[in-house]
mmCIF file of C-alpha atoms and ligand atoms in Angstrom:
data_model
loop_
_atom_site.group_PDB
_atom_site.id
_atom_site.type_symbol
_atom_site.label_atom_id
_atom_site.label_comp_id
_atom_site.label_asym_id
_atom_site.label_seq_id
_atom_site.Cartn_x
_atom_site.Cartn_y
_atom_site.Cartn_z
ATOM 1 C CA MET A 187 19.780 19.304 -3.740
ATOM 2 C CA LEU A 188 17.270 17.595 -1.895
ATOM 3 C CA LYS A 189 14.934 19.076 -0.611
ATOM 4 C CA ALA A 190 11.655 15.945 -0.207
ATOM 5 C CA ILE A 191 11.153 12.110 0.059
ATOM 6 C CA GLY A 192 8.510 9.830 -0.870
ATOM 7 C CA PHE A 193 7.803 6.894 0.688
ATOM 8 C CA ASP A 194 6.100 3.566 0.372
ATOM 9 C CA LEU A 195 3.967 2.731 3.376
ATOM 10 C CA PHE A 196 3.133 -1.169 3.665
ATOM 11 C CA ASN A 197 6.428 -3.013 3.370
ATOM 12 C CA THR A 198 8.633 -0.116 3.928
ATOM 13 C CA LEU A 199 7.756 1.327 6.909
ATOM 14 C CA MET A 200 5.045 -0.886 8.517
ATOM 15 C CA VAL A 201 4.299 -4.620 8.362
ATOM 16 C CA VAL A 202 1.617 -7.223 8.583
ATOM 17 C CA HIS A 203 1.047 -10.307 10.304
ATOM 18 C CA PRO A 204 1.114 -13.504 7.712
ATOM 19 C CA ASN A 205 -2.280 -14.093 8.949
ATOM 20 C CA ALA A 206 -4.287 -10.934 8.274
ATOM 21 C CA LEU A 207 -5.856 -11.804 4.854
ATOM 22 C CA ASN A 208 -7.034 -15.148 6.403
ATOM 23 C CA VAL A 209 -8.504 -12.929 9.408
ATOM 24 C CA ALA A 210 -9.950 -10.009 6.992
ATOM 25 C CA LEU A 211 -11.325 -12.574 4.720
ATOM 26 C CA GLY A 212 -13.082 -14.870 7.407
ATOM 27 C CA ARG A 213 -14.997 -11.206 9.152
ATOM 28 C CA LEU A 214 -16.107 -10.295 5.774
ATOM 29 C CA VAL A 215 -17.512 -13.552 5.314
ATOM 30 C CA ASP A 216 -18.871 -13.425 8.732
ATOM 31 C CA THR A 217 -20.502 -9.768 7.985
ATOM 32 C CA LEU A 218 -22.548 -11.249 4.945
ATOM 33 C CA LEU A 219 -23.714 -13.863 6.995
ATOM 34 C CA ARG A 220 -24.890 -11.368 9.613
ATOM 35 C CA ALA A 221 -26.542 -9.148 6.957
ATOM 36 C CA GLY A 222 -28.708 -12.738 6.523
ATOM 37 C CA LEU A 223 -27.200 -14.259 3.210
ATOM 38 C CA SER A 224 -27.001 -17.355 2.190
ATOM 39 C CA LEU A 225 -23.240 -18.046 1.595
ATOM 40 C CA THR A 226 -21.227 -21.389 1.482
ATOM 41 C CA PRO A 227 -18.559 -19.493 3.409
ATOM 42 C CA GLU A 228 -15.512 -21.847 1.171
ATOM 43 C CA ARG A 229 -17.105 -21.353 -2.249
ATOM 44 C CA PHE A 230 -17.593 -17.267 -1.696
ATOM 45 C CA LEU A 231 -14.223 -17.136 -0.602
ATOM 46 C CA GLU A 232 -12.782 -19.021 -4.006
ATOM 47 C CA VAL A 233 -14.878 -16.642 -5.679
ATOM 48 C CA HIS A 234 -14.517 -13.425 -4.154
ATOM 49 C CA ASN A 235 -10.699 -14.765 -5.263
ATOM 50 C CA GLN A 236 -11.044 -15.036 -8.446
ATOM 51 C CA CYS A 237 -12.719 -11.444 -8.737
ATOM 52 C CA ALA A 238 -10.393 -9.983 -6.440
ATOM 53 C CA VAL A 239 -7.200 -11.363 -8.379
ATOM 54 C CA SER A 240 -9.027 -10.035 -11.635
ATOM 55 C CA HIS A 241 -9.421 -6.858 -10.733
ATOM 56 C CA ILE A 242 -6.680 -6.307 -9.332
ATOM 57 C CA LYS A 243 -4.450 -6.946 -12.485
ATOM 58 C CA GLU A 244 -6.852 -5.289 -14.729
ATOM 59 C CA ALA A 245 -5.788 -2.482 -12.197
ATOM 60 C CA LYS A 246 -1.712 -2.797 -12.445
ATOM 61 C CA ALA A 247 -2.355 -3.395 -16.104
ATOM 62 C CA THR A 248 -4.340 0.299 -16.763
ATOM 63 C CA GLY A 249 -2.336 2.206 -13.674
ATOM 64 C CA ARG A 250 -6.387 2.628 -12.650
ATOM 65 C CA GLU A 251 -7.021 1.900 -8.754
ATOM 66 C CA THR A 252 -10.180 -0.510 -7.743
ATOM 67 C CA HIS A 253 -11.591 -1.161 -5.095
ATOM 68 C CA ASN A 254 -13.076 -4.017 -2.597
ATOM 69 C CA SER A 255 -16.512 -3.050 -2.796
ATOM 70 C CA ILE A 256 -16.398 -3.777 -6.370
ATOM 71 C CA TRP A 257 -15.364 -7.347 -6.350
ATOM 72 C CA ILE A 258 -17.257 -8.270 -3.424
ATOM 73 C CA SER A 259 -20.270 -7.471 -5.180
ATOM 74 C CA GLU A 260 -18.859 -9.197 -8.616
ATOM 75 C CA ALA A 261 -18.490 -12.550 -6.232
ATOM 76 C CA LEU A 262 -22.164 -12.218 -4.905
ATOM 77 C CA LYS A 263 -23.141 -11.843 -8.249
ATOM 78 C CA ALA A 264 -22.655 -15.511 -8.646
ATOM 79 C CA PHE A 265 -24.648 -16.460 -5.052
ATOM 80 C CA ASN A 266 -27.698 -14.378 -7.495
ATOM 81 C CA TYR A 267 -26.987 -11.166 -4.737
ATOM 82 C CA HIS A 268 -27.441 -8.122 -6.675
ATOM 83 C CA LEU A 269 -26.488 -5.728 -3.644
ATOM 84 C CA ASP A 270 -25.286 -1.935 -4.424
ATOM 85 C CA PRO A 271 -21.379 -1.966 -4.303
ATOM 86 C CA HIS A 272 -21.890 1.594 -2.732
ATOM 87 C CA GLY A 273 -24.777 0.288 -0.169
ATOM 88 C CA GLU A 274 -24.987 -0.332 3.585
ATOM 89 C CA ILE A 275 -23.587 -4.136 3.414
ATOM 90 C CA ILE A 276 -20.937 -3.559 1.111
ATOM 91 C CA GLY A 277 -19.892 -0.914 2.726
ATOM 92 C CA GLU A 278 -19.951 -2.855 6.373
ATOM 93 C CA ALA A 279 -18.494 -6.151 5.042
ATOM 94 C CA VAL A 280 -15.455 -3.600 3.279
ATOM 95 C CA GLU A 281 -15.204 -2.113 7.361
ATOM 96 C CA SER A 282 -14.976 -5.508 9.101
ATOM 97 C CA TYR A 283 -12.508 -6.647 6.240
ATOM 98 C CA PHE A 284 -10.052 -3.904 7.147
ATOM 99 C CA SER A 285 -10.613 -4.098 10.384
ATOM 100 C CA ALA A 286 -8.094 -7.155 10.672
ATOM 101 C CA PHE A 287 -5.017 -5.168 8.637
ATOM 102 C CA TYR A 288 -5.087 -1.882 11.751
ATOM 103 C CA GLU A 289 -5.364 -4.399 14.354
ATOM 104 C CA LEU A 290 -2.417 -7.068 12.821
ATOM 105 C CA SER A 291 -0.134 -4.141 11.127
ATOM 106 C CA SER A 292 2.781 -2.840 13.318
ATOM 107 C CA VAL A 293 6.386 -0.186 12.415
ATOM 108 C CA ILE A 294 9.043 -1.490 11.053
ATOM 109 C CA PRO A 295 11.966 -0.841 14.153
ATOM 110 C CA GLY A 296 13.733 2.343 13.809
ATOM 111 C CA THR A 297 10.878 4.243 11.699
ATOM 112 C CA HIS A 298 9.345 6.598 13.847
ATOM 113 C CA LEU A 299 13.250 7.880 14.827
ATOM 114 C CA ILE A 300 14.886 8.231 10.826
ATOM 115 C CA LEU A 301 11.122 9.905 10.017
ATOM 116 C CA GLY A 302 10.969 12.149 12.916
ATOM 117 C CA GLU A 303 15.145 13.011 12.160
ATOM 118 C CA LEU A 304 14.009 13.483 8.426
ATOM 119 C CA LYS A 305 11.271 15.843 8.762
ATOM 120 C CA SER A 306 13.010 18.289 10.200
ATOM 121 C CA ARG A 307 15.204 18.896 7.457
ATOM 122 C CA TYR A 308 12.883 17.663 4.111
ATOM 123 C CA LYS A 309 9.422 17.450 2.747
ATOM 124 C CA LEU A 310 7.531 13.640 3.728
ATOM 125 C CA ALA A 311 5.253 12.695 1.610
ATOM 126 C CA LEU A 312 3.633 9.024 1.412
ATOM 127 C CA VAL A 313 2.393 7.504 -1.748
ATOM 128 C CA SER A 314 0.469 4.223 -1.011
ATOM 129 C CA ASN A 315 -0.993 1.920 -3.505
ATOM 130 C CA PHE A 316 -4.520 0.772 -1.212
ATOM 131 C CA THR A 317 -7.465 0.460 -2.356
ATOM 132 C CA HIS A 318 -9.612 1.844 0.748
ATOM 133 C CA TYR A 319 -8.642 5.446 1.570
ATOM 134 C CA PRO A 320 -10.312 5.298 5.151
ATOM 135 C CA ALA A 321 -8.529 2.198 6.264
ATOM 136 C CA CYS A 322 -5.208 3.241 4.736
ATOM 137 C CA ILE A 323 -5.911 6.851 7.394
ATOM 138 C CA ARG A 324 -6.990 4.190 10.327
ATOM 139 C CA ILE A 325 -3.490 2.582 10.537
ATOM 140 C CA LEU A 326 -1.832 5.986 9.380
ATOM 141 C CA GLU A 327 -3.552 7.975 12.225
ATOM 142 C CA ARG A 328 -3.094 3.822 14.842
ATOM 143 C CA LEU A 329 0.426 3.740 13.581
ATOM 144 C CA GLY A 330 1.083 7.044 14.745
ATOM 145 C CA LEU A 331 2.939 7.743 11.086
ATOM 146 C CA ARG A 332 0.303 10.138 10.048
ATOM 147 C CA TYR A 333 1.962 13.159 11.904
ATOM 148 C CA TYR A 334 4.918 13.162 9.828
ATOM 149 C CA PHE A 335 4.189 13.360 6.203
ATOM 150 C CA ASP A 336 3.007 16.388 4.271
ATOM 151 C CA LEU A 337 1.304 15.078 1.590
ATOM 152 C CA LEU A 338 -0.523 11.631 1.811
ATOM 153 C CA LEU A 339 -1.427 10.304 -1.696
ATOM 154 C CA ILE A 340 -3.448 6.973 -1.241
ATOM 155 C CA SER A 341 -4.014 5.428 -4.981
ATOM 156 C CA GLY A 342 -7.784 4.424 -4.151
ATOM 157 C CA GLU A 343 -8.774 8.017 -3.439
ATOM 158 C CA PHE A 344 -6.343 9.829 -6.403
ATOM 159 C CA GLY A 345 -8.095 7.014 -8.999
ATOM 160 C CA PHE A 346 -4.224 5.595 -9.971
ATOM 161 C CA ARG A 347 -1.981 3.457 -8.356
ATOM 162 C CA LYS A 348 2.181 3.425 -8.257
ATOM 163 C CA PRO A 349 3.864 3.064 -10.735
ATOM 164 C CA HIS A 350 1.436 4.790 -12.979
ATOM 165 C CA PRO A 351 3.322 8.518 -13.040
ATOM 166 C CA SER A 352 0.175 10.306 -12.432
ATOM 167 C CA ILE A 353 0.298 9.547 -8.841
ATOM 168 C CA PHE A 354 4.506 10.483 -8.815
ATOM 169 C CA ASP A 355 3.536 13.514 -11.281
ATOM 170 C CA MET A 356 0.706 14.496 -8.180
ATOM 171 C CA MET A 357 3.501 14.189 -5.200
ATOM 172 C CA VAL A 358 6.450 15.987 -7.136
ATOM 173 C CA HIS A 359 3.574 18.868 -7.938
ATOM 174 C CA ASN A 360 1.897 18.821 -4.576
ATOM 175 C CA LEU A 361 4.993 18.803 -2.562
ATOM 176 C CA GLY A 362 6.399 22.023 -4.455
ATOM 177 C CA VAL A 363 9.703 20.914 -5.665
ATOM 178 C CA ARG A 364 11.157 19.524 -8.445
ATOM 179 C CA ARG A 365 12.318 15.757 -9.655
ATOM 180 C CA GLU A 366 15.420 16.179 -8.737
ATOM 181 C CA GLU A 367 15.274 17.775 -5.786
ATOM 182 C CA VAL A 368 13.170 14.326 -4.726
ATOM 183 C CA ILE A 369 13.925 10.362 -3.983
ATOM 184 C CA PHE A 370 11.524 7.841 -3.520
ATOM 185 C CA VAL A 371 11.844 5.071 -0.736
ATOM 186 C CA GLY A 372 9.686 1.577 -1.451
ATOM 187 C CA ASP A 373 10.079 -2.077 -1.489
ATOM 188 C CA ASP A 374 8.371 -2.956 -4.586
ATOM 189 C CA PRO A 375 10.786 -3.213 -7.316
ATOM 190 C CA GLU A 376 8.021 -2.346 -10.119
ATOM 191 C CA SER A 377 5.274 0.217 -8.202
ATOM 192 C CA ASP A 378 8.119 1.477 -6.464
ATOM 193 C CA VAL A 379 11.552 1.624 -7.776
ATOM 194 C CA LYS A 380 10.316 1.155 -11.828
ATOM 195 C CA GLY A 381 7.435 3.755 -10.932
ATOM 196 C CA ALA A 382 9.584 6.091 -9.959
ATOM 197 C CA LEU A 383 11.995 5.994 -12.049
ATOM 198 C CA MET A 384 9.507 6.622 -15.003
ATOM 199 C CA ALA A 385 8.533 10.000 -13.438
ATOM 200 C CA GLY A 386 11.953 10.904 -13.554
ATOM 201 C CA ILE A 387 12.363 10.476 -10.059
ATOM 202 C CA ARG A 388 15.428 8.685 -8.192
ATOM 203 C CA PRO A 389 14.266 5.506 -6.532
ATOM 204 C CA VAL A 390 15.881 3.767 -3.662
ATOM 205 C CA TRP A 391 14.846 0.049 -3.303
ATOM 206 C CA SER A 392 14.174 -0.809 0.676
ATOM 207 C CA SER A 393 14.902 -4.069 1.017
ATOM 208 C CA TYR A 394 14.738 -4.292 4.430
ATOM 209 C CA VAL A 395 11.804 -7.147 4.552
ATOM 210 C CA LEU A 396 13.672 -8.700 1.619
ATOM 211 C CA ASP A 397 16.683 -9.519 3.588
ATOM 212 C CA GLN A 398 15.337 -9.321 6.855
ATOM 213 C CA ARG A 399 13.056 -12.684 5.992
ATOM 214 C CA ILE A 400 9.717 -11.109 7.706
ATOM 215 C CA PRO A 401 6.808 -12.444 4.950
ATOM 216 C CA PHE A 402 5.460 -10.571 2.839
ATOM 217 C CA THR A 403 2.118 -8.034 3.349
ATOM 218 C CA PRO A 404 -0.112 -10.897 2.796
ATOM 219 C CA GLY A 405 -2.074 -9.507 -1.190
ATOM 220 C CA TYR A 406 -3.937 -11.430 -3.942
ATOM 221 C CA VAL A 407 -1.510 -11.425 -6.459
ATOM 222 C CA ALA A 408 2.213 -11.183 -5.405
ATOM 223 C CA TYR A 409 5.516 -9.735 -6.411
ATOM 224 C CA THR A 410 8.986 -11.654 -7.377
ATOM 225 C CA VAL A 411 12.200 -9.671 -6.901
ATOM 226 C CA ARG A 412 15.414 -10.671 -8.549
ATOM 227 C CA PRO A 413 17.774 -8.290 -6.518
ATOM 228 C CA GLU A 414 20.646 -7.436 -9.139
ATOM 229 C CA GLU A 415 18.202 -6.241 -11.446
ATOM 230 C CA VAL A 416 16.489 -3.665 -9.455
ATOM 231 C CA PRO A 417 18.097 -0.192 -10.937
ATOM 232 C CA GLY A 418 19.047 2.140 -8.303
ATOM 233 C CA TYR A 419 20.053 2.837 -4.508
ATOM 234 C CA ARG A 420 19.457 0.038 -2.029
ATOM 235 C CA ILE A 421 18.851 0.040 1.164
ATOM 236 C CA SER A 422 18.596 -2.600 3.998
ATOM 237 C CA THR A 423 17.983 -0.589 7.206
ATOM 238 C CA TRP A 424 17.437 2.627 8.085
ATOM 239 C CA ASN A 425 21.201 3.875 8.903
ATOM 240 C CA ASP A 426 22.121 2.673 4.880
ATOM 241 C CA LEU A 427 19.243 5.829 4.158
ATOM 242 C CA LYS A 428 21.214 8.320 6.201
ATOM 243 C CA ALA A 429 24.267 7.281 5.063
ATOM 244 C CA LEU A 430 22.712 7.360 1.371
ATOM 245 C CA LEU A 431 21.164 11.019 2.069
ATOM 246 C CA GLU A 432 24.786 12.409 3.560
ATOM 247 C CA SER A 433 26.257 11.153 0.309
ATOM 248 C CA LEU A 434 23.416 12.784 -1.263
ATOM 249 C CA GLU A 435 24.044 16.429 0.068
HETATM 250 MG MG1 MG B 696 5.705 -2.178 0.082
#
């Protein structure tokens, strides 16, 4: 019997405007310049991008989540600034960077309706790969999504990121259900689908963003999808999820 449903956040419940990353990076540099640092924006962003990609690739390889403050401080070292990653200047830079995402995020149509319906029948969990926990919470609150979830697991706070099995194990443990009583819905064939499978949880691949040709949430390391190779269930709309749930009952 199905008792709980886990959801990914980005490109599963919400999308971000394709220009958000550029706006975010512009705000990041502005904050550093306003703090009195002497940087050439183009050169800084180039180095920052290299540092971000390298840390994100490492996080993907090890499963241990990283944080923007680490690669910002590393990028600044190339300009002879040795700032505390947990200090005020980098902290402000991180916040101004993420402010772009608060403003440029929107919920996928029908999401409030389906989550409202499911909430009365299942325990709901949100499991997101998101480096900066406070920003994730702000996005959830701003979009009115936080209320639906019995459990929030954000990689930036938990320490590990999908597809690492520990984050799925924690989801099952905290929901108080058995693995076979949960399904996990997400758009990323690696993090969401393979991750759930590796943890013994049935995956549901949401191909909505792909099918609607909506640009993926801008990121530093993109993923590619070969639909025919994605295992498990596939949904393209929330009606597909409803039909799937009926067939599973
Ligand atoms: Mg996603």
